[in-house]
Coordinates of C-alpha atoms and ligand atoms in Angstrom, one line a residue:
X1 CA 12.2 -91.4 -41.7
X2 CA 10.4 -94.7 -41.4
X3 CA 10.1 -97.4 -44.2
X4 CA 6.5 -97.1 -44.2
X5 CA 3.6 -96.6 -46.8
X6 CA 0.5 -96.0 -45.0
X7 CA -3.2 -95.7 -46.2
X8 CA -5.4 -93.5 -44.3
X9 CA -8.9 -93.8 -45.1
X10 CA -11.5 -91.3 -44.0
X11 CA -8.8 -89.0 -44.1
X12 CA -10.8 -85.5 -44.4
X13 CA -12.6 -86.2 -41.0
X14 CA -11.9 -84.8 -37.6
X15 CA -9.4 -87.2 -36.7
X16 CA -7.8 -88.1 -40.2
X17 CA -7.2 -83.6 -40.7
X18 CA -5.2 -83.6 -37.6
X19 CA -3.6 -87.2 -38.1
X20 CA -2.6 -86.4 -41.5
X21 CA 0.1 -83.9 -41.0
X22 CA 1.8 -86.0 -37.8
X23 CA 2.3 -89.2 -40.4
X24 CA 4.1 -87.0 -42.7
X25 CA 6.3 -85.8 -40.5
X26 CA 6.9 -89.6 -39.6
X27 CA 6.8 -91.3 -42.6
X28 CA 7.2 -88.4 -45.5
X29 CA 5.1 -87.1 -47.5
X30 CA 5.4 -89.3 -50.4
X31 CA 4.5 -92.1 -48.3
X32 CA 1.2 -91.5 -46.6
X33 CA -2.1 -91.9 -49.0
X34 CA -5.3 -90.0 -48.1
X35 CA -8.4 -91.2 -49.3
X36 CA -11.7 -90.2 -48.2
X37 CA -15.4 -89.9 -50.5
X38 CA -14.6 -86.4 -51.8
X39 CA -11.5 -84.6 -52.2
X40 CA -10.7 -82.3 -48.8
X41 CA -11.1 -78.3 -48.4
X42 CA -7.3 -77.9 -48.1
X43 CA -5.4 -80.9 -49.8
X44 CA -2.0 -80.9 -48.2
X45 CA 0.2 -84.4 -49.8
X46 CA -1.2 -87.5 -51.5
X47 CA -4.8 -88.0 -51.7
X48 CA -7.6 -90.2 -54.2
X49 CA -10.9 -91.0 -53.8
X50 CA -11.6 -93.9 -52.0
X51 CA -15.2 -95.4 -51.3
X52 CA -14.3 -98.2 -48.6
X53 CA -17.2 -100.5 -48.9
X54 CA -15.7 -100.7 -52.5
X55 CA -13.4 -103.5 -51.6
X56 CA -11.9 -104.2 -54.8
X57 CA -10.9 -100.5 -55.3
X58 CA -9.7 -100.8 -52.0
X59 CA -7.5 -103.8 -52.9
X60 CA -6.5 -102.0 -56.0
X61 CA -5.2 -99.2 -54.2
X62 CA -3.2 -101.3 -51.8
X63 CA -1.6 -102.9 -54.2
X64 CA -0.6 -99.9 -56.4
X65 CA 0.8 -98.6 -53.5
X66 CA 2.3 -101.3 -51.8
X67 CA 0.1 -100.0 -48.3
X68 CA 2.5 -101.8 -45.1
X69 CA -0.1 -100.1 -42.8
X70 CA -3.8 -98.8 -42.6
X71 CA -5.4 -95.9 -40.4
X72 CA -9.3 -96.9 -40.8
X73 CA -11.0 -93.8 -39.9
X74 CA -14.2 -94.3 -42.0
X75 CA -17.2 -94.4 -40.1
X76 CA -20.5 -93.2 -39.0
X77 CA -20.4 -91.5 -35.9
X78 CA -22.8 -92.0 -32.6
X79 CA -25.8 -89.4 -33.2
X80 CA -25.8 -89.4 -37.5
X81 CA -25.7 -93.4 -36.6
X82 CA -29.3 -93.1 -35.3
X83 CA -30.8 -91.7 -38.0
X84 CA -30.4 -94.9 -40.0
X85 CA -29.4 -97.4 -38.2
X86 CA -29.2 -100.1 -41.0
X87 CA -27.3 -97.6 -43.1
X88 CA -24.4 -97.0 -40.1
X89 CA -24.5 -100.5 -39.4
X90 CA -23.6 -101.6 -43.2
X91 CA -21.1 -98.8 -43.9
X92 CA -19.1 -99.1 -40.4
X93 CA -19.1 -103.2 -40.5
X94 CA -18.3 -103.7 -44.6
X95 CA -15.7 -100.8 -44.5
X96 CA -14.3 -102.7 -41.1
X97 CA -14.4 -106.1 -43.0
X98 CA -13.3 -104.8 -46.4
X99 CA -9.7 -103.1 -44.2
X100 CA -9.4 -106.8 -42.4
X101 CA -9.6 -108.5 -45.1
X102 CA -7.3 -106.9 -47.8
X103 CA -4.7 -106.3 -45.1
X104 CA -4.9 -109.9 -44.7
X105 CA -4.8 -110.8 -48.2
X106 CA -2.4 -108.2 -49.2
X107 CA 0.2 -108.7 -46.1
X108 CA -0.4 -105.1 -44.6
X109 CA 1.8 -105.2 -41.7
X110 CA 0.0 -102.8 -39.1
X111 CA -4.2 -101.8 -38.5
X112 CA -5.5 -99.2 -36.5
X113 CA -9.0 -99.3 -36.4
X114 CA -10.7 -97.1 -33.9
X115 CA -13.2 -98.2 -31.0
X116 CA -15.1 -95.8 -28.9
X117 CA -16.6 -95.7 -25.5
X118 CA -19.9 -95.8 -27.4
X119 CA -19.0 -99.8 -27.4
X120 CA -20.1 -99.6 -23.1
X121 CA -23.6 -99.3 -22.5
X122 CA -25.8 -99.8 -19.2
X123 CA -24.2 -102.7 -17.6
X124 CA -20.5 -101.7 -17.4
X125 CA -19.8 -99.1 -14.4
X126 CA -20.2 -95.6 -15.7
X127 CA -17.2 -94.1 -13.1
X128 CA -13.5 -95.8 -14.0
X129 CA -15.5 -98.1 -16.3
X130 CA -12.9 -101.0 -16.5
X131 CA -10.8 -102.3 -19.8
X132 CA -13.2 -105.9 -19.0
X133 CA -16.4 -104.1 -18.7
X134 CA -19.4 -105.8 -19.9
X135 CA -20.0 -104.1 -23.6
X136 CA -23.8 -103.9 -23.9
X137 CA -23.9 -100.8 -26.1
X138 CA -27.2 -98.7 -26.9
X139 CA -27.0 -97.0 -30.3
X140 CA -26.4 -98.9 -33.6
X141 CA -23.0 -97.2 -33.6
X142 CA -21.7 -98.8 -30.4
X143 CA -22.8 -101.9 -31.7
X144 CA -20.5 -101.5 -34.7
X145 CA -17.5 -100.5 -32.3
X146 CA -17.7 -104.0 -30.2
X147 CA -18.3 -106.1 -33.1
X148 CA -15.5 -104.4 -34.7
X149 CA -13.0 -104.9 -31.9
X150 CA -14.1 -108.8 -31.6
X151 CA -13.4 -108.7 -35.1
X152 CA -9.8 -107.1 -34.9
X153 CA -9.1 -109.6 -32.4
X154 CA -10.3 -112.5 -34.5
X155 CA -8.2 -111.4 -37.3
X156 CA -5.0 -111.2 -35.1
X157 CA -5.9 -114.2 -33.3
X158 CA -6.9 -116.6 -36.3
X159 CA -4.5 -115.0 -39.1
X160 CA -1.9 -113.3 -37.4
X161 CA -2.6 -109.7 -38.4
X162 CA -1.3 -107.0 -36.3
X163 CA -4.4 -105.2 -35.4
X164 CA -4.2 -102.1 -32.9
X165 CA -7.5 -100.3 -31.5
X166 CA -8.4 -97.6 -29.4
X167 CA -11.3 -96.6 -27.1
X168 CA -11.6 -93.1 -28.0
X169 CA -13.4 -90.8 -25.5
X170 CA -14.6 -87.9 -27.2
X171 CA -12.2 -85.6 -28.9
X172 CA -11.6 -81.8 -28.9
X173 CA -9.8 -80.6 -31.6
X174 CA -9.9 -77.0 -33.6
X175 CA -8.6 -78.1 -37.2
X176 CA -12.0 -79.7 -38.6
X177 CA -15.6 -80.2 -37.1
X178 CA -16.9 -83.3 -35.7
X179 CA -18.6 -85.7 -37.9
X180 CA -22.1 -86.2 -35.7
X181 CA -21.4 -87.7 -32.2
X182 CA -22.5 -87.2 -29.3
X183 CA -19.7 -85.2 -27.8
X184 CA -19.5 -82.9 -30.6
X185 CA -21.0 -79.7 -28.0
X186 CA -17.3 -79.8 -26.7
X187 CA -16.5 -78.6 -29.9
X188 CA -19.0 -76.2 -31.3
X189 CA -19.1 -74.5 -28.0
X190 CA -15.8 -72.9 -28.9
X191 CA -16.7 -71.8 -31.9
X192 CA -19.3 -70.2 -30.5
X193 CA -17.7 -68.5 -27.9
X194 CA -14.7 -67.3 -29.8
X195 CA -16.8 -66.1 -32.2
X196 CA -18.8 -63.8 -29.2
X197 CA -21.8 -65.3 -29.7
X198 CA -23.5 -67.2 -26.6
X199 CA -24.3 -71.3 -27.2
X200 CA -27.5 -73.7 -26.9
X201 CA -26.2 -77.5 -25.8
X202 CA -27.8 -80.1 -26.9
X203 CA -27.0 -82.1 -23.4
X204 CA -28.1 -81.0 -20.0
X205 CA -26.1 -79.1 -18.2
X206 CA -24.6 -81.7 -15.8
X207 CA -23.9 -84.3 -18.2
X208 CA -20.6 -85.9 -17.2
X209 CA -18.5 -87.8 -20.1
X210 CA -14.9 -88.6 -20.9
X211 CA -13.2 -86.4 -23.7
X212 CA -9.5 -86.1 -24.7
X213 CA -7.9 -83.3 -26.5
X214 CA -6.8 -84.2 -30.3
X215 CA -3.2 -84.1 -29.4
X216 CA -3.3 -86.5 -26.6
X217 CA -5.4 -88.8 -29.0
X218 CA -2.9 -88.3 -31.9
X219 CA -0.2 -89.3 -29.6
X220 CA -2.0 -92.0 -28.0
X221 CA -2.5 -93.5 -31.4
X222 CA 0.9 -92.8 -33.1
X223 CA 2.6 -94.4 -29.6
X224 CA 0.4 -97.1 -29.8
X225 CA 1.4 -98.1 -33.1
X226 CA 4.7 -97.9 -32.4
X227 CA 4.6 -99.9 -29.0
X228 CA 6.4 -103.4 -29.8
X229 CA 3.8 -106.3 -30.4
X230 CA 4.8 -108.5 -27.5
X231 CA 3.8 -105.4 -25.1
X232 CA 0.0 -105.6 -25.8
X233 CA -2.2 -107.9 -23.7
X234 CA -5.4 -106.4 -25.2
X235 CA -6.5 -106.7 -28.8
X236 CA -10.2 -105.9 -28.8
X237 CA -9.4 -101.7 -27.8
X238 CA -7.8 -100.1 -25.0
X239 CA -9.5 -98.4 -22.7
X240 CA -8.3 -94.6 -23.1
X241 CA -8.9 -91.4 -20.9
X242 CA -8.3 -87.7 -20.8
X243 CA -10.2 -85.9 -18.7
X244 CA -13.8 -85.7 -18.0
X245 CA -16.2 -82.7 -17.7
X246 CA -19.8 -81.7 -17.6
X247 CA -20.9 -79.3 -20.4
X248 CA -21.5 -76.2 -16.6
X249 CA -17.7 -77.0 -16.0
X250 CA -16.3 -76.7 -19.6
X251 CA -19.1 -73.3 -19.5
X252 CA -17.3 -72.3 -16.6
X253 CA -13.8 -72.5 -18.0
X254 CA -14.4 -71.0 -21.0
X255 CA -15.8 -67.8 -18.4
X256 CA -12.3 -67.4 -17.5
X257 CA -11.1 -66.0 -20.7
X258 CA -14.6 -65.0 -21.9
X259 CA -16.7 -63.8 -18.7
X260 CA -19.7 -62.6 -20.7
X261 CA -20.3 -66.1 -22.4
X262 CA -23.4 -68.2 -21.5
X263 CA -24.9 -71.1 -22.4
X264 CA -28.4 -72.7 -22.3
X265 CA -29.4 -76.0 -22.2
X266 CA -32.0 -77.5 -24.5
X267 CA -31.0 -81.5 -24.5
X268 CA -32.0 -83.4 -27.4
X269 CA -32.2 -87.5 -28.3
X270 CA -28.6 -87.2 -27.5
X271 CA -28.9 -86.7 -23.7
X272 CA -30.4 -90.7 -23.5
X273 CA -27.2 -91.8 -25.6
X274 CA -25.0 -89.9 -23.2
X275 CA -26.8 -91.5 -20.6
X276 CA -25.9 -94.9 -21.3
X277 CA -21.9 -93.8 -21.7
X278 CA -19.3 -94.1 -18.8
X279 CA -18.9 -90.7 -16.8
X280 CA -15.0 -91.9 -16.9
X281 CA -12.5 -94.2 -17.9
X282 CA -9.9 -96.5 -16.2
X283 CA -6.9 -96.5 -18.7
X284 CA -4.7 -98.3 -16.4
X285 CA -4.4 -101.3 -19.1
X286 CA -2.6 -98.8 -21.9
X287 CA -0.8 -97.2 -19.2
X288 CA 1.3 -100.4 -18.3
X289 CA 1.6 -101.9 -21.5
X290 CA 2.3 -99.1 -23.4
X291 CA 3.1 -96.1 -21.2
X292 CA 0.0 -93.8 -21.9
X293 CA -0.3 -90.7 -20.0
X294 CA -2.1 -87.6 -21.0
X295 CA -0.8 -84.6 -21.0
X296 CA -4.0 -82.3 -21.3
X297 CA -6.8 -81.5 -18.3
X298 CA -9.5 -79.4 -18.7
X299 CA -7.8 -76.0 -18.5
X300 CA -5.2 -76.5 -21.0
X301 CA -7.2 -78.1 -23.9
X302 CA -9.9 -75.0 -23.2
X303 CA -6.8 -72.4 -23.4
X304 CA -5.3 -74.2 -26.7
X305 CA -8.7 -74.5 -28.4
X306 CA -9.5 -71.0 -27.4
X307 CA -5.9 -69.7 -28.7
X308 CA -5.9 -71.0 -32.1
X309 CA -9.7 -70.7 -33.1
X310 CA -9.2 -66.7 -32.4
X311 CA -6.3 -67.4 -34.9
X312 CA -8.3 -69.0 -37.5
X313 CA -11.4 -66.2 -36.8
X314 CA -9.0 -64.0 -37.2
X315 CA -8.2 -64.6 -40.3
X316 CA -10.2 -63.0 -43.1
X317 CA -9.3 -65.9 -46.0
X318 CA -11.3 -68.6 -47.1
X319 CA -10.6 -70.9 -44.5
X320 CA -12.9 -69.2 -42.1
X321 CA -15.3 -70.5 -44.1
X322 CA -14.1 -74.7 -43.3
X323 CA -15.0 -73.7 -39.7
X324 CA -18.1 -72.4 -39.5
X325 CA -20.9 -74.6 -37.9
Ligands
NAD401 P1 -15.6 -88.1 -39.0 O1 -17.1 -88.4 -39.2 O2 -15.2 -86.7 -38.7 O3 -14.9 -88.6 -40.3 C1 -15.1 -89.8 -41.0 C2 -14.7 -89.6 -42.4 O4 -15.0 -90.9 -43.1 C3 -15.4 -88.6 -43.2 O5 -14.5 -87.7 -43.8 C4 -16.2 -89.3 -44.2 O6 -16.3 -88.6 -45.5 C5 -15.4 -90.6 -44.4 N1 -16.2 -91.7 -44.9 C6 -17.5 -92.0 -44.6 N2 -17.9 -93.1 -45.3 C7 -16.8 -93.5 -46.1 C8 -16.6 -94.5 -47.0 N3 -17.5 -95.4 -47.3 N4 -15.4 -94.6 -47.6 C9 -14.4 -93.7 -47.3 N5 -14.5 -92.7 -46.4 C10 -15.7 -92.6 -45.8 O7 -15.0 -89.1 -37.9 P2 -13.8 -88.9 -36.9 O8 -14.3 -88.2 -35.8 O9 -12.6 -88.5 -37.7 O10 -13.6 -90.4 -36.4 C11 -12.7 -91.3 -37.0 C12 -12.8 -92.6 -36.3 O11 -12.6 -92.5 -34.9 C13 -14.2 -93.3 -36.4 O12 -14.0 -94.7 -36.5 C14 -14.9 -92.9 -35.2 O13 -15.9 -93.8 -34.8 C15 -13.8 -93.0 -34.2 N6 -14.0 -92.1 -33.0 C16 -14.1 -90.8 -33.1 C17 -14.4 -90.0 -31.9 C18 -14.4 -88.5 -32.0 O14 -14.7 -87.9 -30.9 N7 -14.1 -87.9 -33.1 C19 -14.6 -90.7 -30.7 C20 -14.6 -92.1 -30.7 C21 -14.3 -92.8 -31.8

C-alpha cells in the first residue's frame, strides 16, 4: 500500500465515482478523502462536504488530514458552462487557484488538475491536433481549461509544485452520468438503448470528436501520477486520445447487439461547440514520456458499456434509480 493521503475533491462526479474506488485499492481506504457539495447516492469510504471556492475550509481540511496529494475534479463542464458564463468562469478558476495555492502553502506533494480538449478552439488543427497547438478556445469553459494549465505550470515552474494535467477527450463510463458537456450523447445513448427505448442526439449525425472509455482515463491518470517527475517534458496538459467516432458510427455499433435501435438527430447550441473541437488527438507526447497506450476502440467500450448497464437495469433496487437520465 502506498504512503499516501489523498483529497479528491468533486468526488461524486463522473470521473471522481469511478476514480474513487481505484485510489482505495492503491492507497487504502482510510487514506483517500472524498469531498464534493453534497453527500453521494452510494457513500463507499471517507467523505465530508467540501465547497472549494471556500479556501479556508479547504486549508482546514488539508491540514486535518495531512493531504500529500490532490485529485481536483470540481468544475463546470463545457455545455452547463454556457449558461452562465461568469458563474463557470469564477467557480472553475477560484476552485483551480484555491487547490494551487494550499497545496503550495501546505506542502502537498502531488496535483492533478484536469484539462480538456475544450482548451483547442479554431486555430489548432482539428485531425491529430498537436500537444503545441494554438489554444484559442470557444466556450467560457475552455477558457478556464488553458488558463488553468498555464497556471499549473506557473505553480511548478515558479514554486516548485508537482503539478500533473490531462487533456481529457470525452469520457464514456457507466457508473455515474456526465455532468453537462458536450460529449455527454456518448453516454445517454446507452442508456437509452439498453433500456429499449430509441434516442434523439443533440449533435448531428456526423459529428466527429475524440472520446476515451473511463478505464483508459482512470489509467491514464493513475499512470500519470505515478510516472517519475524527471519523465515529463509538458506541464500545461498532455494531449490524450482514445478513439474517435461520429454519433452514425457509435449508432451503428450499438446495432450490432441491438439491431432494432435508432436514433434521430435534432442538434442543439452544442453542435457549434463541437464544431470548434479537434475531430482527434495526437498523444504522441504522453506516449514517450510516460508510456500511454489505450487499450479501448470503439467496439470494446460499446460491448463493456452495453454489458454492465443491462446489469445495473437489471437490477430492481434503488440504484436504478442513480442512473436514470
Ligand atoms: P462532473 O460535472 O461529473 O463532476 C464535477 C463534480 O464537482 C460534481 O460532483 C459537483 O458537485 C462538484 N463540484 C462543483 N462545484 C464544486 C465546488 N465548488 N466544490 C466542490 N465540488 C464541486 O465532472 P467530471 O466529468 O467528473 O469531470 C471532472 C474533471 O474532469 C473536470 O475538471 C472536467 O472539466 C474534466 N473533464 C471531464 C471530461 C468528461 O468527459 N467527463 C472531459 C474533459 C475534462
Amino acid at each position: 500500500m502506498k504512503a499516501d493521503t489523498i483529497l479528491v475533491i468533486g468526488a461524486n462526479g463522473q470521473i471522481g465515482t469511478a476514480l474513487l474506488p481505484r485510489l482505495q485499492t492503491l492507497y487504502g481506504e482510510g487514506a483517500v478523502i472524498a469531498t464534493d457539495l453534497r453527500l453521494p447516492a452510494r457513500q463507499t469510504g471517507r467523505f465530508e462536504i467540501l465547497d472549494a471556492t471556500d479556501a479556508k475550509g479547504l486549508a482546514e481540511l488539508v491540514r486535518r488530514h495531512g493531504i500529500t496529494q490532490i485529485y481536483h475534479l470540481a468544475a463546470v463542464l463545457s455545455a452547463k458552462g454556457e449558461a452562465d458564463p461568469l458563474w463557470a468562469w469564477n467557480l472553475n478558476m477560484q476552485t483551480l487557484l484555491n487547490v494551487l495555492e494550499v497545496s503550495r502553502t501546505e506542502g502537498v506533494k502531488k496535483v492533478f488538475i484536469p484539462s480538456s480538449i475544450a482548451a483547442f478552439g479554431e486555430h489548432a488543427p482539428q485531425t491529430d491536433t498537436p500537444q503545441n497547438a494554438y489554444l484559442d478556445p470557444a466556450t467560457v469553459y475552455g477558457i478556464s481549461k488553458a488558463a488553468g494549465e498555464n497556471w499549473g505550470q506557473y505553480y511548478v515552474k515558479r514554486y516548485g509544485l508537482d503539478v500533473r494535467s490531462l487533456r481529457y477527450p470525452g469520457i464514456i463510463s457507466y457508473e455515474a452520468l456526465p455532468g453537462g458537456g458536450t460529449t455527454d450523447y456518448a453516454v445517454a445513448i446507452f442508456h437509452e438503448a439498453v433500456q429499449g427505448r430509441n434516442y434523439e442526439c443533440f449533435l448531428a449525425e456526423n459529428t466527429r470528436l475524440p472520446m476515451m472509455y473511463m478505464d483508459d482515463a482512470l489509467r491514464a491518470t493513475l499512470e500519470l501520477m505515478e510516472a517519475p517527475a524527471g519523465q515529463l517534458t509538458v506541464r500545461t496538459s498532455y494531449n490524450l486520445a482514445g478513439f474517435s467516432f461520429t454519433p452514425a458510427e457509435l449508432t451503428t455499433a450499438i446495432r450490432h447487439h441491438f439491431p432494432d435501435f435508432s436514433v434521430t438527430y435534432k442538434p442543439d447550441f452544442r453542435q457549434a461547440i463541437a464544431e470548434s473541437w479537434p475531430r482527434s488527438i495526437d498523444d504522441s507526447v504522453a506516449r514517450q514520456d510516460w508510456g500511454w497506450k489505450p487499450a479501448y476502440d470503439l467496439n470494446r467500450m460499446t460491448y463493456e458499456m452495453i454489458a454492465n448497464l443491462t446489469a445495473v437495469y437489471g437490477r430492481t433496487d434503488k440504484v436504478v434509480e442513480t442512473f436514470k437520465v
